[in-house]
XYZ file of N, CA and C in Angstrom:
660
model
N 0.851 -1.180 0.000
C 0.000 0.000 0.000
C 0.890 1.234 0.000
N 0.840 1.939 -1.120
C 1.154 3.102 -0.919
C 0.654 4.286 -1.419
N 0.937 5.726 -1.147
C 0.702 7.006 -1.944
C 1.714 7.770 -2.441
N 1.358 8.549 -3.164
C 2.460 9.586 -4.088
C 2.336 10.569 -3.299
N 3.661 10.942 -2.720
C 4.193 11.837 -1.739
C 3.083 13.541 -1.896
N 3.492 13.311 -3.611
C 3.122 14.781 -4.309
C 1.687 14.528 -4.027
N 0.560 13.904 -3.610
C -0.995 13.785 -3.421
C -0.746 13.859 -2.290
N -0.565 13.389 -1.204
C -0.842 13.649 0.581
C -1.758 14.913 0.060
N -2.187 14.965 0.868
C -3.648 16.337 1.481
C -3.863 16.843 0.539
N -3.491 16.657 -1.048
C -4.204 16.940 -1.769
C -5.376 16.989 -2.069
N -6.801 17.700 -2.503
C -7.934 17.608 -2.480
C -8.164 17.046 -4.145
N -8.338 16.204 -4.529
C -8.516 16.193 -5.974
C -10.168 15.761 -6.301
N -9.832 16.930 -7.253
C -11.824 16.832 -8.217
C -11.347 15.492 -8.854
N -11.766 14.668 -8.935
C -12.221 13.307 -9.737
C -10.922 12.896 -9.320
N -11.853 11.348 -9.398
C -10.578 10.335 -9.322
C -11.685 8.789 -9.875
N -10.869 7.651 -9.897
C -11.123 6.405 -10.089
C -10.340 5.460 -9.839
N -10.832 4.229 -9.580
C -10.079 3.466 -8.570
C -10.483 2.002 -9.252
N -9.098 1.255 -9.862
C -9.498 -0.179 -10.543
C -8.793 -1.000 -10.313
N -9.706 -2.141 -9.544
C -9.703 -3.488 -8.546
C -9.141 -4.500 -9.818
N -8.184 -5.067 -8.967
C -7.738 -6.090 -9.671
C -9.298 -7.456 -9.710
N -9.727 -8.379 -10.082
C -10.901 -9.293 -9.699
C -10.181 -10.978 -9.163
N -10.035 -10.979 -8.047
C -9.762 -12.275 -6.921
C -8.514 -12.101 -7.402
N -7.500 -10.987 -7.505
C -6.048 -11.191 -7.882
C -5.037 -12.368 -7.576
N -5.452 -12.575 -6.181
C -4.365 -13.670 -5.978
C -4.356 -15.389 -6.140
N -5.721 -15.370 -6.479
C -6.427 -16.238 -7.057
C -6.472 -16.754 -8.227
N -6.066 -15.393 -8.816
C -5.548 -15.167 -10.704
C -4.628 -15.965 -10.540
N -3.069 -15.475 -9.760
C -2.127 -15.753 -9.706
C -1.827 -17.298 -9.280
N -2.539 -17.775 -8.319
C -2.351 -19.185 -8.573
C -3.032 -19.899 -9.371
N -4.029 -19.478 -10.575
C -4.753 -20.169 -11.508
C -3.678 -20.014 -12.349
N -3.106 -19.573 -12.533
C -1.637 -18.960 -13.661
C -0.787 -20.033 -13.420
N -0.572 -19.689 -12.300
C 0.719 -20.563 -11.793
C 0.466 -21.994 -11.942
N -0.771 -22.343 -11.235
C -1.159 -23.963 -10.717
C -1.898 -24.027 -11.649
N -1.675 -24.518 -13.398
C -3.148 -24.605 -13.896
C -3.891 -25.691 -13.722
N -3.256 -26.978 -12.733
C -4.521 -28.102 -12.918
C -5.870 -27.535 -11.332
N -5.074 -26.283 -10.866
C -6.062 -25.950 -9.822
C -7.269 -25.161 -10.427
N -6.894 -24.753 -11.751
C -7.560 -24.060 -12.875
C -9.556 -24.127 -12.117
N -9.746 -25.691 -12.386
C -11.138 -25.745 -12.358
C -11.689 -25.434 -11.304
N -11.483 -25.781 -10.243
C -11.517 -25.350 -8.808
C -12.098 -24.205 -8.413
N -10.788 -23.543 -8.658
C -10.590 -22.516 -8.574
C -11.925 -21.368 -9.427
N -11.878 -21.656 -10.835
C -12.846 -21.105 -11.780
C -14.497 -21.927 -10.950
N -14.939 -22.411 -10.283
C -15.801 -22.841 -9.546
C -16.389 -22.000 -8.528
N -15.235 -22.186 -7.356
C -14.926 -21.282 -6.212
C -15.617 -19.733 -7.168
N -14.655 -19.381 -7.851
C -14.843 -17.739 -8.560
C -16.340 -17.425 -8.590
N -17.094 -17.933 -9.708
C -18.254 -18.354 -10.200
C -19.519 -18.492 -9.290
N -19.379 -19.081 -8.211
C -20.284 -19.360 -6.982
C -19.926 -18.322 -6.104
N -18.766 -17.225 -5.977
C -18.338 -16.427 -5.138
C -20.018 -15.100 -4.092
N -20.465 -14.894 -5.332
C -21.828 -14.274 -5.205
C -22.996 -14.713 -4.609
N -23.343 -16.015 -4.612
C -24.303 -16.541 -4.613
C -24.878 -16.541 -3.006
N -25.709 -16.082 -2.765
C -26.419 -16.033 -1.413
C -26.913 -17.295 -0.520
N -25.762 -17.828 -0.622
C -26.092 -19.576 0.327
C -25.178 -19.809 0.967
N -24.888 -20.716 1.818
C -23.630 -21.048 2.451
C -22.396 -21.402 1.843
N -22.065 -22.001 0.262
C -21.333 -22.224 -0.613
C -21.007 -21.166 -0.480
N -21.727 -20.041 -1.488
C -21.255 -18.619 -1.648
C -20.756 -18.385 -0.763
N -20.958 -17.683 0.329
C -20.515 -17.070 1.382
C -18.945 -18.019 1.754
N -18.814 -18.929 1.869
C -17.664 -20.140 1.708
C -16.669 -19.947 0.743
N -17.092 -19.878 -0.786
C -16.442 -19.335 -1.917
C -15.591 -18.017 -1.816
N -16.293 -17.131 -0.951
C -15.838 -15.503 -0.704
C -14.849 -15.731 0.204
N -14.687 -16.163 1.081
C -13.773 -16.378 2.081
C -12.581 -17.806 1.429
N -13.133 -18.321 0.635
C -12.195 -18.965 0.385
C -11.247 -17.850 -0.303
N -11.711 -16.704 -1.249
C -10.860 -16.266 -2.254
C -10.498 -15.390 -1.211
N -10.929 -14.545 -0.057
C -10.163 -13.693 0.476
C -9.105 -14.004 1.754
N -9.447 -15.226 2.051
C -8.490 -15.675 3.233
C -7.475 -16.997 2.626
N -7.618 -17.735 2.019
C -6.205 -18.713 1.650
C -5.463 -17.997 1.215
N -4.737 -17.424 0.586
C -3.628 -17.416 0.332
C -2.692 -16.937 1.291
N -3.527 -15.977 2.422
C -2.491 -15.536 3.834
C -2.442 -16.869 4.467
N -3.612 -17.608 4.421
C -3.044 -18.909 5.383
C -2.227 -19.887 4.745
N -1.806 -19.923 3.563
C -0.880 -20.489 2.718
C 0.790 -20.054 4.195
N 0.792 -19.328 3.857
C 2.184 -18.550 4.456
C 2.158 -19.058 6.090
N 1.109 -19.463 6.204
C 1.197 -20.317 8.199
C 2.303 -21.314 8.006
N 2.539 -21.424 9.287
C 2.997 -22.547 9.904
C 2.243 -24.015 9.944
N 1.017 -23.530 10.343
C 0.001 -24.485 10.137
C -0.495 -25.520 9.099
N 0.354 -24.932 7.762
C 0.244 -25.801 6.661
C 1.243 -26.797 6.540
N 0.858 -27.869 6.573
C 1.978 -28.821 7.396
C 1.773 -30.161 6.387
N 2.764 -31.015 5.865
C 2.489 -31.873 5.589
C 3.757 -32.962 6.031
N 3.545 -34.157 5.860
C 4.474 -34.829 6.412
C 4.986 -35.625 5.000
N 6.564 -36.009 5.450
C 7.325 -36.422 4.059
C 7.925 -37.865 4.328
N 7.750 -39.243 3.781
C 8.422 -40.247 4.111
C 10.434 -40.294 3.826
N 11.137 -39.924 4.480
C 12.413 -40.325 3.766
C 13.206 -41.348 4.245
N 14.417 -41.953 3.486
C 14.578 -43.015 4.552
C 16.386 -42.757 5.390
N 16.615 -43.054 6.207
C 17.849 -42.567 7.033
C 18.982 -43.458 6.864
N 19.709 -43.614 5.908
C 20.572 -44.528 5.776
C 21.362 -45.131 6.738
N 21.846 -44.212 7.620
C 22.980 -44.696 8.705
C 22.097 -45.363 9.988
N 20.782 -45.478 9.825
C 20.492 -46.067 11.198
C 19.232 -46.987 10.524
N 18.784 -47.183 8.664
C 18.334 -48.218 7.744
C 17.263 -48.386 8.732
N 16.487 -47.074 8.654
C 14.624 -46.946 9.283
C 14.074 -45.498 8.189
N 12.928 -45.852 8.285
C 11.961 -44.816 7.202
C 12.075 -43.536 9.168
N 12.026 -42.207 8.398
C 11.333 -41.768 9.483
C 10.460 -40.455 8.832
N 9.263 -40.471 9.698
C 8.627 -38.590 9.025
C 9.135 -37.952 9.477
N 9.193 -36.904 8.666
C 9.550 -35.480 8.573
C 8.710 -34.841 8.271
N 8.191 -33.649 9.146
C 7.351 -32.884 9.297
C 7.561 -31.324 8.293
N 7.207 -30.832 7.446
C 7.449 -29.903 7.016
C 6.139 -28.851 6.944
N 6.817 -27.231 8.094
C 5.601 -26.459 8.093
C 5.982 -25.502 6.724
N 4.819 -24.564 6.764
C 5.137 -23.752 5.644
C 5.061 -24.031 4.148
N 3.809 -25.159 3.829
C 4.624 -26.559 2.677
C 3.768 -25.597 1.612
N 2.465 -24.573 1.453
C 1.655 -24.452 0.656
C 2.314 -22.475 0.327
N 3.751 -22.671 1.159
C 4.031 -21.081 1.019
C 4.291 -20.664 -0.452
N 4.809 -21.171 -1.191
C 5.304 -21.170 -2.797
C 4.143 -20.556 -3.350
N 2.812 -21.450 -2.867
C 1.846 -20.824 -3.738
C 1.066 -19.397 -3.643
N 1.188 -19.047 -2.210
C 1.059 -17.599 -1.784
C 2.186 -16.845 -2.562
N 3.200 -17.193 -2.466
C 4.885 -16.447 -3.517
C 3.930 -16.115 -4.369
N 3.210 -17.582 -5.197
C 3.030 -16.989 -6.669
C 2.034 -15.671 -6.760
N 0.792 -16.245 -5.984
C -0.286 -15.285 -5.818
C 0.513 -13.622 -5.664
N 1.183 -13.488 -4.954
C 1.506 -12.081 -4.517
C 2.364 -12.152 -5.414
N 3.355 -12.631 -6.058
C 3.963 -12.223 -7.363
C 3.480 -11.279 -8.378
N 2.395 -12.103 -8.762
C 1.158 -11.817 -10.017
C 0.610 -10.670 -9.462
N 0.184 -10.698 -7.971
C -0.614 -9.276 -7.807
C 0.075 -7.929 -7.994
N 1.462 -7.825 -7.592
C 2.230 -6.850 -7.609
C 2.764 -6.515 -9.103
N 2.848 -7.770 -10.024
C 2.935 -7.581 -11.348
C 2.249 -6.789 -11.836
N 0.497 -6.913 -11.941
C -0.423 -6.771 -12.552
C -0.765 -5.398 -11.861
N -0.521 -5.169 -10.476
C -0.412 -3.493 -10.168
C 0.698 -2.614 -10.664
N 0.888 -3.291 -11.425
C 2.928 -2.032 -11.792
C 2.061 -2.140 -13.348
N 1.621 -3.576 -14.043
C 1.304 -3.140 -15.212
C -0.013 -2.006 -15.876
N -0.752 -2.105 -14.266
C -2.000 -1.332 -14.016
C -1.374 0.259 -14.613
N -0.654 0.409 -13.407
C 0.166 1.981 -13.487
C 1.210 2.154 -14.503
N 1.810 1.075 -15.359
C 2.138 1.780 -16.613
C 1.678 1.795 -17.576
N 0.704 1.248 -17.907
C -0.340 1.808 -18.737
C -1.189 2.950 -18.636
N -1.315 3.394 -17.680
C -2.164 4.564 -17.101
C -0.658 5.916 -17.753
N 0.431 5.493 -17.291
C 1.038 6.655 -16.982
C 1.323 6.724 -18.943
N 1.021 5.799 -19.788
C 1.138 5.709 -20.938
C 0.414 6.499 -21.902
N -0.839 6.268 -21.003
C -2.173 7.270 -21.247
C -1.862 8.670 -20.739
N -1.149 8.777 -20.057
C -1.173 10.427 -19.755
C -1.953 10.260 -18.321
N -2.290 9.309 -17.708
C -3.367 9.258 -16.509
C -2.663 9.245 -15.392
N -2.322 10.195 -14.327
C -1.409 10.019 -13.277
C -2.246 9.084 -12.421
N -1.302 8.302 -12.063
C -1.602 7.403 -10.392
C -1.359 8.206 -9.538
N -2.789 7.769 -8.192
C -2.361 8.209 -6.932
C -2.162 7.780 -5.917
N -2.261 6.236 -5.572
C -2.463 5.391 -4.959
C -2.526 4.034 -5.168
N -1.403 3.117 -4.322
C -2.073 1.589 -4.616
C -2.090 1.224 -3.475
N -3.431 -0.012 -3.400
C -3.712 -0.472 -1.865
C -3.542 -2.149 -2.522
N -4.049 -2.548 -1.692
C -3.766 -4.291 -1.972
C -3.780 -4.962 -3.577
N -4.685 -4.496 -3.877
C -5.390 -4.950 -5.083
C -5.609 -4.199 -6.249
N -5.636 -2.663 -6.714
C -5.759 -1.589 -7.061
C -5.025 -0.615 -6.928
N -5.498 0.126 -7.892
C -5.107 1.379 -7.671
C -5.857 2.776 -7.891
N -5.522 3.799 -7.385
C -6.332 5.093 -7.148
C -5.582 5.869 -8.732
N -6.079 6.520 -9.494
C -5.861 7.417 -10.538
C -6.542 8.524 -10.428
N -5.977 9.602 -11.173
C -7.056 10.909 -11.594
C -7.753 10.454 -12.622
N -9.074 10.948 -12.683
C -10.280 10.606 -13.590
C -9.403 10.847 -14.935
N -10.490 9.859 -16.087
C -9.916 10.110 -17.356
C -10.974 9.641 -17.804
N -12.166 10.215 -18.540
C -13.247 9.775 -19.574
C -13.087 9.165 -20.122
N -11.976 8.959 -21.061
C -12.280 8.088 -22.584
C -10.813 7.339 -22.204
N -10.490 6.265 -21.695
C -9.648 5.264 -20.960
C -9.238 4.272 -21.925
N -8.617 3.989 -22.424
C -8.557 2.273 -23.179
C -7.261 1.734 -22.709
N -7.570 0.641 -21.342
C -6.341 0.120 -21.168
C -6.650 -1.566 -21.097
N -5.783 -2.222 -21.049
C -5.961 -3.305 -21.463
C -6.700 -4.280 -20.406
N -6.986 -5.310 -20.545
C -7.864 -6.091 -19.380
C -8.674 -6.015 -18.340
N -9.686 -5.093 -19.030
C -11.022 -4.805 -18.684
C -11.920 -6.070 -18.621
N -12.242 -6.241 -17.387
C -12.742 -7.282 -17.448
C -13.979 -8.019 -16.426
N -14.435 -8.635 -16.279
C -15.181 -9.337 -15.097
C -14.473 -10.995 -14.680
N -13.755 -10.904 -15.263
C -13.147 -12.512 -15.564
C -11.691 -12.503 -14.723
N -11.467 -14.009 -14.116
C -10.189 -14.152 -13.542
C -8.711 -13.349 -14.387
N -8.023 -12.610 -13.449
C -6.810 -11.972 -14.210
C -7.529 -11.035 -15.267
N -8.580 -10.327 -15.331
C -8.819 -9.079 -15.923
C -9.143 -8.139 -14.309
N -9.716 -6.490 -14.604
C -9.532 -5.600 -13.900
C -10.846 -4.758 -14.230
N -11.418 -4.362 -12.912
C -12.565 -3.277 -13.138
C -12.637 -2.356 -12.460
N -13.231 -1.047 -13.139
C -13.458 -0.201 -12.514
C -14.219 0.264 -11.889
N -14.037 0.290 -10.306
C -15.102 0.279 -9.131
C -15.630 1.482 -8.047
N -14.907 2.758 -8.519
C -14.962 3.846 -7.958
C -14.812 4.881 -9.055
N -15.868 5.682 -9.140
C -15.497 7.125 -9.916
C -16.311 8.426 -8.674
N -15.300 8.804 -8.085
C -15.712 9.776 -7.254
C -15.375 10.971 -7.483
N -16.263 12.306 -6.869
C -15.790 13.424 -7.087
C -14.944 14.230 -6.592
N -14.559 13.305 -5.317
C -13.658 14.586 -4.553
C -12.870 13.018 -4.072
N -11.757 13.725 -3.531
C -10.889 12.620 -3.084
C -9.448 12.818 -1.889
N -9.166 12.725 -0.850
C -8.038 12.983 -0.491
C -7.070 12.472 0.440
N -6.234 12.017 0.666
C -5.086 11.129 1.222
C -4.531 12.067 2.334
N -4.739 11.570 3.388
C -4.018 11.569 5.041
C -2.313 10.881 4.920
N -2.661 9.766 4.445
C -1.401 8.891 4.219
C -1.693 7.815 3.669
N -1.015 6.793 3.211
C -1.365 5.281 2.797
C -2.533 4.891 3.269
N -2.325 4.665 4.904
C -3.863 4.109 5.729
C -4.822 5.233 5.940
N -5.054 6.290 5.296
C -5.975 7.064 5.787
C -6.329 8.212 4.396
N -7.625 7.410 3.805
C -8.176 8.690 2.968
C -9.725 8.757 3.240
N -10.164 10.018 2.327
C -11.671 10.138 1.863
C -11.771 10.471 0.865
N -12.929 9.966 0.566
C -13.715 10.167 -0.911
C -15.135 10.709 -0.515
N -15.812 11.306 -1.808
C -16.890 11.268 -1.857
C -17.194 11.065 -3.276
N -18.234 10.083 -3.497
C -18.786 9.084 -4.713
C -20.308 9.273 -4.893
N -20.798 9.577 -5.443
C -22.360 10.193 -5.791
C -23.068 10.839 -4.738
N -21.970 11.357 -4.045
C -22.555 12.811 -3.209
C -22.444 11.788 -1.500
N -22.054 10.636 -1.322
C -21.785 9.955 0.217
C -20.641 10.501 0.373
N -20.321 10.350 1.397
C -18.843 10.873 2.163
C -18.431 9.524 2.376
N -17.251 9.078 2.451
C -16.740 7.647 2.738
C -14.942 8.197 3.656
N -14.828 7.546 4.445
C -13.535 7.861 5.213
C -13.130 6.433 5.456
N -11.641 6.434 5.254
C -11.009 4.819 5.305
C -10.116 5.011 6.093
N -9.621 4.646 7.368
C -8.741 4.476 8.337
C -8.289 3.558 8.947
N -7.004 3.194 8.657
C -7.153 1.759 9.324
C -6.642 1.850 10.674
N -6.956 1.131 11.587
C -7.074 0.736 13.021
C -8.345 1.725 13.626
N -7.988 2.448 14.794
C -9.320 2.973 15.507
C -8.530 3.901 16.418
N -9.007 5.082 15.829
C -8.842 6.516 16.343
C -9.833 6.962 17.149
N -9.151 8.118 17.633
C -10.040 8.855 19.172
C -11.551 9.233 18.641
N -11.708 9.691 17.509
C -12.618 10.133 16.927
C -13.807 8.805 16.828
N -13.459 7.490 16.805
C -14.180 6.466 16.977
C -14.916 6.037 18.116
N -14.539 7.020 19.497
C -14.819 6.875 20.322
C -15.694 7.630 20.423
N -15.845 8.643 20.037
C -16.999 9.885 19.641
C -18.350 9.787 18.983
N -17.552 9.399 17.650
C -19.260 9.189 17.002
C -19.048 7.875 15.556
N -19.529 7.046 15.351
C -19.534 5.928 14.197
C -19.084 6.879 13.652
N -17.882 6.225 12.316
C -17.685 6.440 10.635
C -18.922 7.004 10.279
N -20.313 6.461 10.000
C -21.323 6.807 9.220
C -21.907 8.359 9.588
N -21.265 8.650 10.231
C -21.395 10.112 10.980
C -20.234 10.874 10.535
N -19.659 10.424 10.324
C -17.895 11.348 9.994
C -18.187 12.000 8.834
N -17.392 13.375 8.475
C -17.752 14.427 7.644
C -16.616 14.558 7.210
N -16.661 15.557 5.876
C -15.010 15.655 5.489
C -14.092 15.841 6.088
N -12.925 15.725 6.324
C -11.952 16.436 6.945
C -11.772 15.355 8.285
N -12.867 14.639 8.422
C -12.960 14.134 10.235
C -11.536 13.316 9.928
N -10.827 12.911 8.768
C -9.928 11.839 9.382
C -8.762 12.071 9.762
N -8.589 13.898 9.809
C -7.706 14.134 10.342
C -7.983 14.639 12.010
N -8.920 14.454 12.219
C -9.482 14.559 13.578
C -9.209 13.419 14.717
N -7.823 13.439 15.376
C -7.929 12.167 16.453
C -6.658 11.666 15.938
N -5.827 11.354 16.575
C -4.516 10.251 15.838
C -5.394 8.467 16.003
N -4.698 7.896 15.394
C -4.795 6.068 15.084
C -4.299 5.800 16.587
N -5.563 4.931 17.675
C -4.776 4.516 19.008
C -3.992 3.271 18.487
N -3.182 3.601 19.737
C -2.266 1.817 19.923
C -3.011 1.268 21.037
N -2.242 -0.123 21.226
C -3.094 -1.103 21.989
C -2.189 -2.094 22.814
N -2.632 -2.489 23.758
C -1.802 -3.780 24.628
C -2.736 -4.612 25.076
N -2.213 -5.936 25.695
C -2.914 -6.700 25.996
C -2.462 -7.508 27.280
N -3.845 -7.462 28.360
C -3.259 -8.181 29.682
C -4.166 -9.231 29.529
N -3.719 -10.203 30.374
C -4.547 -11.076 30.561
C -5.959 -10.873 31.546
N -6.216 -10.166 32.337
C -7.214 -9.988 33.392
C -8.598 -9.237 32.258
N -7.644 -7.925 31.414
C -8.451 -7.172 30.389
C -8.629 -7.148 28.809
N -7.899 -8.464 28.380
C -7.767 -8.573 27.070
C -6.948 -6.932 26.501
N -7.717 -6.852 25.155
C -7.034 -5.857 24.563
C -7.859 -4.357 25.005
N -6.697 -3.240 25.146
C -6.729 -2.047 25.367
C -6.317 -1.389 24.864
N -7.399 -0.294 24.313
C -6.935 0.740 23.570
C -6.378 1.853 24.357
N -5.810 2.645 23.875
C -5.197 4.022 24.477
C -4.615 4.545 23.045
C-alpha cells in the first residue's frame, strides 16, 4: 500500500479506482493450472447467497495468507541410511510457494496497471492491496477490462478525493462521504464512521493497543 508523496492532502476533483478481480487467485490459476477448475468454480459461486457462496468468498479472500502459516503442514516419508529406518519429517510452511506466486502476479499486474495509465497520460495516486487510485480520465482504453479471472474493473469514480497517508483517505462518490482508516482513532470513540464528515480523518490520531490477561485488549 502506498501514496504519491506529491498527493498527501491533496484535495482532488475526480478520481477512479481499478480493482484487480480475486487477484491472488488469478495468480495461482496462472501458476497452478490443474487448480484451474476449482478454482474457476470457487470464482463463479463467489456471489451466490447460500452457504457455498458465502464459503467461496472467504475462500478467495483468506487462503492465500493462510498459505504462508505454519500451520500448513504436511508430512514427508524419507529413509535414514545410517540407522536403515523410514522416518517422518514434518514440514511447516509446505503451501508457502503458492502464496509467492499469488503475490507475485498481484504486484505484477499493479505495476502493469500503473504503466499503462502513466502511458495514457493518466497520473496514479495510490495503490492499496489490489488496485489502484488514478485521476479521472473519460475516454480510458487500457488493457484487461474485465469481469473474468486476471482481468480488472473499474469500481470507484468519485468526485472529490483525499489522502491523510497510505492508511488514511476520503472520498466522496455520488454525493456519500466515505472515510477509510485503518485501526481505531479517538474520533471512533466519539461518534460511528457513518457520521464522519469531510476532513474528520484528520481529527484524532490512530490509538495503539496492549494486551493483559485480566483485560484482554486495550486501547489508548
Amino acid at each position: 500500500i502506498s501514496v504519491r508523496k506529491s498527493s498527501i492532502d491533496e484535495v482532488i476533483e475526480g478520481a477512479m479506482h481499478f480493482d484487480l478481480n480475486s487477484s491472488y487467485f488469478s495468480g495461482i490459476k496462472e501458476a497452478f493450472p490443474q487448480l484451474a477448475p476449482a478454482i474457476e468454480d470457487i470464482y463463479s459461486h463467489r456471489k451466490d447467497d447460500t452457504p457455498y457462496g458465502h464459503r467461496c468468498k472467504d475462500i478467495l479472500t483468506h487462503t492465500y495468507g493462510y498459505m504462508q502459516s505454519e500451520w500448513c503442514k504436511k508430512e514427508i516419508d524419507t529413509f535414514i541410511e545410517k540407522h536403515g529406518r523410514e522416518k517422518i519429517m514434518l514440514v511447516l510452511y509446505c503451501f508457502a510457494h503458492i502464496s509467492k506466486a499469488a503475490v507475485e502476479y498481484n504486484n505484477n499486474k499493479i505495476q502493469k496497471l500503473i504503466d499503462d495509465c502513466r502511458d495514457q497520460g493518466i497520473s496514479w495516486i495510490a495503490t492499496n492491496t489490489d488496485g489502484i487510485w488514478c485521476r479521472y480520465a473519460e475516454d480510458y482504453k487500457l488493457e484487461g477490462e474485465g469481469k473474468e479471472l486476471g482481468q480488472w474493473k473499474c469500481d470507484h469514480i468519485v468526485q472529490k478525493l483525499r489522502f491523510k497517508s497510505a492508511g488514511a483517505y476520503e472520498y466522496i462518490e455520488d454525493g456519500v462521504y466515505h472515510p477509510v482508516v485503518r485501526g481505531l482513532t479517538a474520533l471512533d470513540k466519539q461518534k460511528s464512521r457513518d457520521q464522519w464528515e469531510w476532513g474528520d480523518i484528520y481529527q484524532g490520531d490512530v490509538l495503539g493497543w496492549y494486551f493483559t490477561w485480566n483485560d484482554g485488549i486495550i486501547w489508548r
